[in-house]
Short mmCIF file of C-alpha atoms in Angstrom, two decimals:
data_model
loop_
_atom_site.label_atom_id
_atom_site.label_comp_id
_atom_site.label_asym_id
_atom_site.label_seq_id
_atom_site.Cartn_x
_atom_site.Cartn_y
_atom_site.Cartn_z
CA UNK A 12 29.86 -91.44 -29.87
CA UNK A 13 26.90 -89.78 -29.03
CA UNK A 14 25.24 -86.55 -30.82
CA UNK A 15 26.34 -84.14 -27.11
CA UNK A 16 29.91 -85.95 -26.85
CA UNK A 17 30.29 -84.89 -31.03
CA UNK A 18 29.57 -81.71 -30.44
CA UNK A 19 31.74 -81.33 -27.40
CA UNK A 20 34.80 -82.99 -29.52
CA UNK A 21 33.69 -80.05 -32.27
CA UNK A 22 33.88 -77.73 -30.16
CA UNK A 23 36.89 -78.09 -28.30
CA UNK A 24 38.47 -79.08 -32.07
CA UNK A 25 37.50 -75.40 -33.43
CA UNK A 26 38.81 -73.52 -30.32
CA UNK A 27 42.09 -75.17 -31.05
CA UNK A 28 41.86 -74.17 -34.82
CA UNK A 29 41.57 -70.83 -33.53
CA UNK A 30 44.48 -71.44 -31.03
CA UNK A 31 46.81 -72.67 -33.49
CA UNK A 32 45.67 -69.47 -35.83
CA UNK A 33 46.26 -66.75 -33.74
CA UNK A 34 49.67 -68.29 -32.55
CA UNK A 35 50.95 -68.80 -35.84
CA UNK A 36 49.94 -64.72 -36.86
CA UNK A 37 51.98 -63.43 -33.56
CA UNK A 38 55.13 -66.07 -34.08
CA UNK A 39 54.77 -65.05 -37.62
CA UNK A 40 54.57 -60.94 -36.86
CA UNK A 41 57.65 -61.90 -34.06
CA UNK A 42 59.80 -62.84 -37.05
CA UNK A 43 59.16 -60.69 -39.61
CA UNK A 44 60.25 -58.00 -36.75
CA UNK A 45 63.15 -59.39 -35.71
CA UNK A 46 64.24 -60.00 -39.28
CA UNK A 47 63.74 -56.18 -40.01
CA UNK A 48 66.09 -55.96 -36.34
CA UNK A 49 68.47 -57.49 -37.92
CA UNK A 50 68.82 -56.18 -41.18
CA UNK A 51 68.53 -52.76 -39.10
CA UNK A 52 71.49 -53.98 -37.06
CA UNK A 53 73.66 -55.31 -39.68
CA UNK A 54 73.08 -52.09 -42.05
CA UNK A 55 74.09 -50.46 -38.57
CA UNK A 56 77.81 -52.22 -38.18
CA UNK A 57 78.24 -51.62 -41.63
CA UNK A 58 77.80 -47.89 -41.44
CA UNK A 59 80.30 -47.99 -38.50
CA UNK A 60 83.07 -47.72 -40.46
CA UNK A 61 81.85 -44.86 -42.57
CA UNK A 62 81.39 -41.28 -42.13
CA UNK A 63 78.42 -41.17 -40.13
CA UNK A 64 76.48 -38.75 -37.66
CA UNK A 65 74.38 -38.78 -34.28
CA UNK A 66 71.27 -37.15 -33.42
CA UNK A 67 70.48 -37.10 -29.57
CA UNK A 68 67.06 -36.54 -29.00
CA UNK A 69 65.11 -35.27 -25.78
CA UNK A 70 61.97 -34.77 -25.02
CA UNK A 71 59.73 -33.67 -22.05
CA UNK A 72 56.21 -34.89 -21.38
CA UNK A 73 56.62 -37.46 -23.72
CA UNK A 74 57.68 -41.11 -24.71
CA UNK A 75 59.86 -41.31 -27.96
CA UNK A 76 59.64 -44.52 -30.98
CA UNK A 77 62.43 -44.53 -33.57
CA UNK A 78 60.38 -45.67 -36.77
CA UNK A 79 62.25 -47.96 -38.58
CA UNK A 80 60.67 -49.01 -42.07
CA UNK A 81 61.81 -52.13 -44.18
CA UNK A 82 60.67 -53.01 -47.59
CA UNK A 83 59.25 -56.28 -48.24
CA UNK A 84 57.33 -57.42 -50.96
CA UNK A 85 56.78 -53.99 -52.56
CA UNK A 86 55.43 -53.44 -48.80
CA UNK A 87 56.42 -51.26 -46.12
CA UNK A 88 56.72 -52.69 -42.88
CA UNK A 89 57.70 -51.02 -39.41
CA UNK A 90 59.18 -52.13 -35.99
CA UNK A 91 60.29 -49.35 -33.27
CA UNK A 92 62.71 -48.33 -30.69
CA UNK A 93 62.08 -46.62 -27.78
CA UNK A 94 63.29 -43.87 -25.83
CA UNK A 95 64.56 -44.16 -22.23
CA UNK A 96 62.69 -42.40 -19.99
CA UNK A 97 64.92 -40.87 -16.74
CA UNK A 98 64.05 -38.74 -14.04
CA UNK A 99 66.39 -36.26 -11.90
CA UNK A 100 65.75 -37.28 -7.93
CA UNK A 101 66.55 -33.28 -6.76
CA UNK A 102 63.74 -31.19 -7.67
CA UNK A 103 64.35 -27.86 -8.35
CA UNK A 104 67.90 -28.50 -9.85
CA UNK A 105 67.99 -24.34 -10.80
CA UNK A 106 67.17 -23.29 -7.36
CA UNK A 107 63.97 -21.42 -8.45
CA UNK A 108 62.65 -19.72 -5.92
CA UNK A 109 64.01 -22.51 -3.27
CA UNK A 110 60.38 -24.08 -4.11
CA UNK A 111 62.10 -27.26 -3.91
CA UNK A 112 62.78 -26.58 -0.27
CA UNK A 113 66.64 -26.25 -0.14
CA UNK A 114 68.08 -25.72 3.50
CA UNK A 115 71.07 -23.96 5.02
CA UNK A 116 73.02 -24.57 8.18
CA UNK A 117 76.37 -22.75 8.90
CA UNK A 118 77.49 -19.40 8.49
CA UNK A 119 76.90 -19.28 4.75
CA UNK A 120 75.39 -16.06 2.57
CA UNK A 121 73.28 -18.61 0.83
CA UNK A 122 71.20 -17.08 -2.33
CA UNK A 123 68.76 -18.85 -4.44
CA UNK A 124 68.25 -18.06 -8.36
CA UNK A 125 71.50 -16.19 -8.87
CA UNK A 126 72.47 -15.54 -12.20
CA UNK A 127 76.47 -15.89 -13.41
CA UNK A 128 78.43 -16.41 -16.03
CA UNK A 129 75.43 -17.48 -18.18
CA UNK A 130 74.13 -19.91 -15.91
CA UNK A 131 71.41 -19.53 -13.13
CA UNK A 132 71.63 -21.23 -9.71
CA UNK A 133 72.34 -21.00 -5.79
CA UNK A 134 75.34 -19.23 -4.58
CA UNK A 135 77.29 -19.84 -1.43
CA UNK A 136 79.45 -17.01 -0.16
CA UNK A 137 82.40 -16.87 1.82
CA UNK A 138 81.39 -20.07 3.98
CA UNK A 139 83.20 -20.96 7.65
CA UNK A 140 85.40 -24.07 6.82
CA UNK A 141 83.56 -27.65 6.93
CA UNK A 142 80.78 -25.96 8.56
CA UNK A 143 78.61 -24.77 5.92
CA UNK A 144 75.67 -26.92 3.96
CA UNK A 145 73.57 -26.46 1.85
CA UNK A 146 71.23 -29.65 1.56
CA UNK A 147 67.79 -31.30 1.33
CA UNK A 148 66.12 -34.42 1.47
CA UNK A 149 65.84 -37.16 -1.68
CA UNK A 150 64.75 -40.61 -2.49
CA UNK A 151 67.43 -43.61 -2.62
CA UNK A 152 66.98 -47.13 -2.95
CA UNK A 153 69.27 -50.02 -1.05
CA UNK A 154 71.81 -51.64 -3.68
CA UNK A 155 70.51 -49.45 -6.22
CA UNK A 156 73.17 -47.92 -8.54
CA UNK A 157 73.04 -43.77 -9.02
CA UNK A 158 74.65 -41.60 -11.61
CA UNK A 159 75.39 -38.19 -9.36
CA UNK A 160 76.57 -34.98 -10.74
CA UNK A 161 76.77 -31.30 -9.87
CA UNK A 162 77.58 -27.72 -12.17
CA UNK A 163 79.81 -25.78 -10.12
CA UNK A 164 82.26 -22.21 -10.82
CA UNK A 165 84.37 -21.89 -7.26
CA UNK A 166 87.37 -20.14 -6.34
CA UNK A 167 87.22 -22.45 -3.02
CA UNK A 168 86.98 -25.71 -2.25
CA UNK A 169 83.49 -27.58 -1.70
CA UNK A 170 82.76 -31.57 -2.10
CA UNK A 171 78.93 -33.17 -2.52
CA UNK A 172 77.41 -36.14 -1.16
CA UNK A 173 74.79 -38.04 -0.15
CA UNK A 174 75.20 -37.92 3.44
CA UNK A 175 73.78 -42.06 4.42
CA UNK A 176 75.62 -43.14 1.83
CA UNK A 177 79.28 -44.38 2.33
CA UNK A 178 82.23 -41.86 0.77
CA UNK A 179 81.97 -43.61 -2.77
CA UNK A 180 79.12 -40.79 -3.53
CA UNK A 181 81.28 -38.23 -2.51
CA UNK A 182 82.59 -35.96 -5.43
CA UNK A 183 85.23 -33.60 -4.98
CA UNK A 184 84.74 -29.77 -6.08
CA UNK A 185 88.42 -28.43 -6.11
CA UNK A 186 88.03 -24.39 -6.80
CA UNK A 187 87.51 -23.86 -10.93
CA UNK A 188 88.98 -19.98 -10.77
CA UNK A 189 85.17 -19.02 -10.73
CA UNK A 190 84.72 -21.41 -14.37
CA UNK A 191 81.49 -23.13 -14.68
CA UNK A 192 82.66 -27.18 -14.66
CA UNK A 193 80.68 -30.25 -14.64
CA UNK A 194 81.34 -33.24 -12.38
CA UNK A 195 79.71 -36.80 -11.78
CA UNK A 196 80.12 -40.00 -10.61
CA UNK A 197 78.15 -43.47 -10.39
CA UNK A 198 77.94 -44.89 -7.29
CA UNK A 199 75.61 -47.74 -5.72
CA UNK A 200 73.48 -47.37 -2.66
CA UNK A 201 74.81 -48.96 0.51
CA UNK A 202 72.40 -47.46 3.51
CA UNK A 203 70.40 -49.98 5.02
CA UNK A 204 69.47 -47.70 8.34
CA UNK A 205 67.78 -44.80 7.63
CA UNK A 206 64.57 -46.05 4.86
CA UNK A 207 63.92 -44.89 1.64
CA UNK A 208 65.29 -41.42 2.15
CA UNK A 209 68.64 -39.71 1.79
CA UNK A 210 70.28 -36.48 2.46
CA UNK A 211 71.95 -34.35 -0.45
CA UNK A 212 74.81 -32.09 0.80
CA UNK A 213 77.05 -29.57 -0.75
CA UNK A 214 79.61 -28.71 1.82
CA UNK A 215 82.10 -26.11 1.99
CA UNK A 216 85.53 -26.97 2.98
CA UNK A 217 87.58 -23.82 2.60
CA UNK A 218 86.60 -20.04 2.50
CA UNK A 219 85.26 -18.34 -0.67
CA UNK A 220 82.70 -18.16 -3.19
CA UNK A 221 80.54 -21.22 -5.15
CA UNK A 222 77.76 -20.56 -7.58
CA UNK A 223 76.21 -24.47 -8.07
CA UNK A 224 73.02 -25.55 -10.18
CA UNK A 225 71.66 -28.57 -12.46
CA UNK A 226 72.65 -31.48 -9.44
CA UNK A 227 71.38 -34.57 -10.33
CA UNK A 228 70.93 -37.97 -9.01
CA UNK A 229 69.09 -40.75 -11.06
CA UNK A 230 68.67 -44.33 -10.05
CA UNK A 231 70.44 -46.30 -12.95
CA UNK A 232 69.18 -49.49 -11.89
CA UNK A 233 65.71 -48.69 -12.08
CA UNK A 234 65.70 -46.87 -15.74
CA UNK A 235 67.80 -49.90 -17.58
CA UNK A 236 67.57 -52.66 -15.56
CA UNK A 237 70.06 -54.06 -13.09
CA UNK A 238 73.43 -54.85 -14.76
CA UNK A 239 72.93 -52.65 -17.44
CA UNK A 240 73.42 -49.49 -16.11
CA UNK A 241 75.80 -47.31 -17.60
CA UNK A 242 79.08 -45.23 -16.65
CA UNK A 243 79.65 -41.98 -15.50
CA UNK A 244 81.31 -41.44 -18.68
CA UNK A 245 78.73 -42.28 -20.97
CA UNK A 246 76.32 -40.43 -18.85
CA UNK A 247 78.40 -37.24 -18.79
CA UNK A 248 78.81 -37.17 -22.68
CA UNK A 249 75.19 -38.03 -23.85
CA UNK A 250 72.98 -36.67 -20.85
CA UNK A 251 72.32 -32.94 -20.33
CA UNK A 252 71.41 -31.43 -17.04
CA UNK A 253 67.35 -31.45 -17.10
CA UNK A 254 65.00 -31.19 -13.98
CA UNK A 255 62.08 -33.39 -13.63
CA UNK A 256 61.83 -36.25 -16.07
CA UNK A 257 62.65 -36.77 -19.62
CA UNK A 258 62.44 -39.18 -22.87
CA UNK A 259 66.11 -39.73 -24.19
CA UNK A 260 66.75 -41.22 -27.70
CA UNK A 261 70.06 -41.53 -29.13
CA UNK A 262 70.20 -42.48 -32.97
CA UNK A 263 73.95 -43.66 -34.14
CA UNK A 264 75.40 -44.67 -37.47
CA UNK A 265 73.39 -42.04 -39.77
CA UNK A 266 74.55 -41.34 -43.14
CA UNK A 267 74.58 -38.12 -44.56
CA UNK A 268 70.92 -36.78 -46.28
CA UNK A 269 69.59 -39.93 -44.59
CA UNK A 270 65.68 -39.45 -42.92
CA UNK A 271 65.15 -40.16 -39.21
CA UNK A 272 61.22 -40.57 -38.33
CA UNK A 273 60.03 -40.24 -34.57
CA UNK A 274 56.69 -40.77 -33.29
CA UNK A 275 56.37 -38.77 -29.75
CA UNK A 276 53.11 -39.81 -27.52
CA UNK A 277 52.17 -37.43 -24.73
CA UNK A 278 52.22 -38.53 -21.09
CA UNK A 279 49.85 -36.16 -19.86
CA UNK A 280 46.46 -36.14 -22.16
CA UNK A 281 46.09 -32.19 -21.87
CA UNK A 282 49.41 -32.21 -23.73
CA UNK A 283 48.58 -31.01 -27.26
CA UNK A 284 51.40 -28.71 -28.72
CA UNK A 285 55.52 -28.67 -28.98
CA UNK A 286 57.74 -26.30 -27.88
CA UNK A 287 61.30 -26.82 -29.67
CA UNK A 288 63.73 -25.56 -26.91
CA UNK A 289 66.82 -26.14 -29.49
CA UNK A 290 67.70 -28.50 -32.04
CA UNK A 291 70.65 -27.79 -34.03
CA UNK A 292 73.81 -29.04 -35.64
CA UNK A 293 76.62 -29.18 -33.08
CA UNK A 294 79.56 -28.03 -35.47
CA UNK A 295 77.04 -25.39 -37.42
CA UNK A 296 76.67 -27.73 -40.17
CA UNK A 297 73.03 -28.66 -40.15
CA UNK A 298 69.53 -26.45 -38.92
CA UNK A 299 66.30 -27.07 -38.67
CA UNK A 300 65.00 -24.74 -41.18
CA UNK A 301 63.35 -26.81 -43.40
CA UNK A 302 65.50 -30.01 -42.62
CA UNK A 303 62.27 -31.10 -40.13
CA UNK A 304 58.62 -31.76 -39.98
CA UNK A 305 56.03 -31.59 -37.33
CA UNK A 306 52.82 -33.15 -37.68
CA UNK A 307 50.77 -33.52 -34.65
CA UNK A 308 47.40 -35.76 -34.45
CA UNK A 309 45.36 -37.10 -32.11
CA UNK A 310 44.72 -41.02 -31.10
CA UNK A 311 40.66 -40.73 -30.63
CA UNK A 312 41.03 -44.66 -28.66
CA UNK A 313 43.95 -43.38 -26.50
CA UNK A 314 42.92 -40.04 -25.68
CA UNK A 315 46.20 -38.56 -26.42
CA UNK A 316 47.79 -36.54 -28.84
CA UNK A 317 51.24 -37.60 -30.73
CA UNK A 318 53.63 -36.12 -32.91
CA UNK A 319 55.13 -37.67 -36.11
CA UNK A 320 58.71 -35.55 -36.29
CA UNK A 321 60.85 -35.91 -39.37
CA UNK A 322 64.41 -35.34 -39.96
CA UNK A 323 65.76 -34.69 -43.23
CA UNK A 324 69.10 -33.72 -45.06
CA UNK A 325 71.10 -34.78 -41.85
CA UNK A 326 74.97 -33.38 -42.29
CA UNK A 327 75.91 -33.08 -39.10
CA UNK A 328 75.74 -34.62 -35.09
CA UNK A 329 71.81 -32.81 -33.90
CA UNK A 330 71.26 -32.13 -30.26
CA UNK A 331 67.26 -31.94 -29.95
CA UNK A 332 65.63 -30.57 -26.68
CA UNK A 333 61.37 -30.66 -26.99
CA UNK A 334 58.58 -29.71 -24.18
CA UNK A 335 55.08 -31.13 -24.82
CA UNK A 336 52.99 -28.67 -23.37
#
């Protein structure tokens, strides 16, 4: 062999060294990870059938990591899960100001940003039968499948839909004796006809009074993948009304005094502080008055700020609502 063809076989020798190096660090970080999964999962089945609590945790203007942290070695080692991210299709959800450009046709008293019974929203009085809407435009995707819902107090009857959809969006709103209830459905997409956009009704179909606010439509399919969307159900119990878009985390099978770490990175890079809307036990038995810790730094490569929040002495199930700002 000559002295260039040596040198060549060198070469190409040492880049495959390298090769073989770097693959055997990632298939090597792969496992440890899905070891600590696993443990992480079987701990979890095992705490199924013991007295265990929730914390649901929300976020906006954020993505949310669970930290989970596994002892090897004398060494601490960490893996995460994220946070779903979902976002409401109907802006304006409160009715604010009608900014996001709510229409009327009918003989309805319609009224943006009315306040009642502790909730604020639109109100629709004493509407002609069938012939009253209140509706606006909103993105839908073919085949996609949509989780729908609407707040409503009534002492009438009113039904919403998506009006190029076919009747499986439709939800009925039979009268509540002027009660605020909460109703919602999943449905998938079937209009082919009209393009990527979709009309939102609420309808009146006898006369009297409504007070609506918080509708929301998000596109299952697109958040967690096609086949794994969930139910109405599970949507109903775990997701609050929100407008805009969110970071959900749910965080099952916790034992009591156990620590919950959660590392929250901004979305927007003039984000730098965190409002805590609420975050409380729901049967009174926990606060978070000195059961959690903030501490918020700043990633010089990324440009962002991020939060490391701490839960500690956990007795109860914790509903957590936070606003990056």
């Amino acid at each position: 062999m000559n002295k260039d063809g040596f040198i060549a076989t060198s070469l190409i020798y040492s880049f495959f060294l390298v090769f073989i190096s770097i693959l055997a660090v990632l298939v090597s970080s792969f496992i440890a990870n899905k070891t600590i999964l696993i443990r992480y999962n079987e701990d979890i089945l095992a705490k199924k059938n013991r007295d265990t609590f929730t914390i649901n945790f929300v976020t906006h203007g954020s993505e949310n990591f669970k930290i989970i942290y596994d002892e090897k070695d004398g060494n601490k080692e960490k893996v995460t899960i994220q946070g779903q991210t979902l976002t409401n299709l109907i802006q304006d959800s409160k009715f604010v100001n009608n900014e996001g450009r709510w229409v009327t046709s009918g003989t309805a008293n319609f009224s943006a940003n009315r306040s009642y019974a502790g909730k604020s929203g639109a109100l629709m009085n004493n509407p002609a039968v069938s012939a009253s809407i209140l509706q606006k435009n909103i993105m839908s995707t073919y085949n996609d499948k949509y989780y729908f819902s609407v707040e409503y107090a009534s002492n009438s009857n009113f039904s919403a839909y998506l009006a190029n959809s076919s009747t499986a969006s439709k939800i009925n709103l039979p009268s509540t004796g002027l009660n605020w209830k909460r109703l919602g459905k999943t449905y998938t997409e079937t209009n082919t006809t009209t393009g990527p956009y979709n009309i939102f009704y609420i309808q009146a179909l006898t006369r009297g009074t409504g007070y609506f606010t918080n509708p929301m439509l998000i596109d299952l399919t697109e958040h967690y993948t096609r086949g794994r969307e969930p139910e109405a159900d599970w949507m109903d119990e775990n997701i609050k009304p929100f407008n805009g878009t969110i970071n959900y985390l749910k965080i099952e099978y916790l034992e009591r005094n156990e620590e919950v770490i959660i590392k929250m990175i901004t979305t927007q890079k003039n984000f730098r502080n965190v409002r805590i809307n609420s975050c409380q036990g729901k049967n009174g038995k926990w606060n978070m008055t000195g059961n959690t810790q903030n501490q918020i730094k700043y990633d010089s490569q990324e440009k962002k700020y991020y939060s490391i929040f701490t839960f500690k002495n956990i007795s109860d199930d914790i509903d957590c609502d936070l606003e990056w700002y």
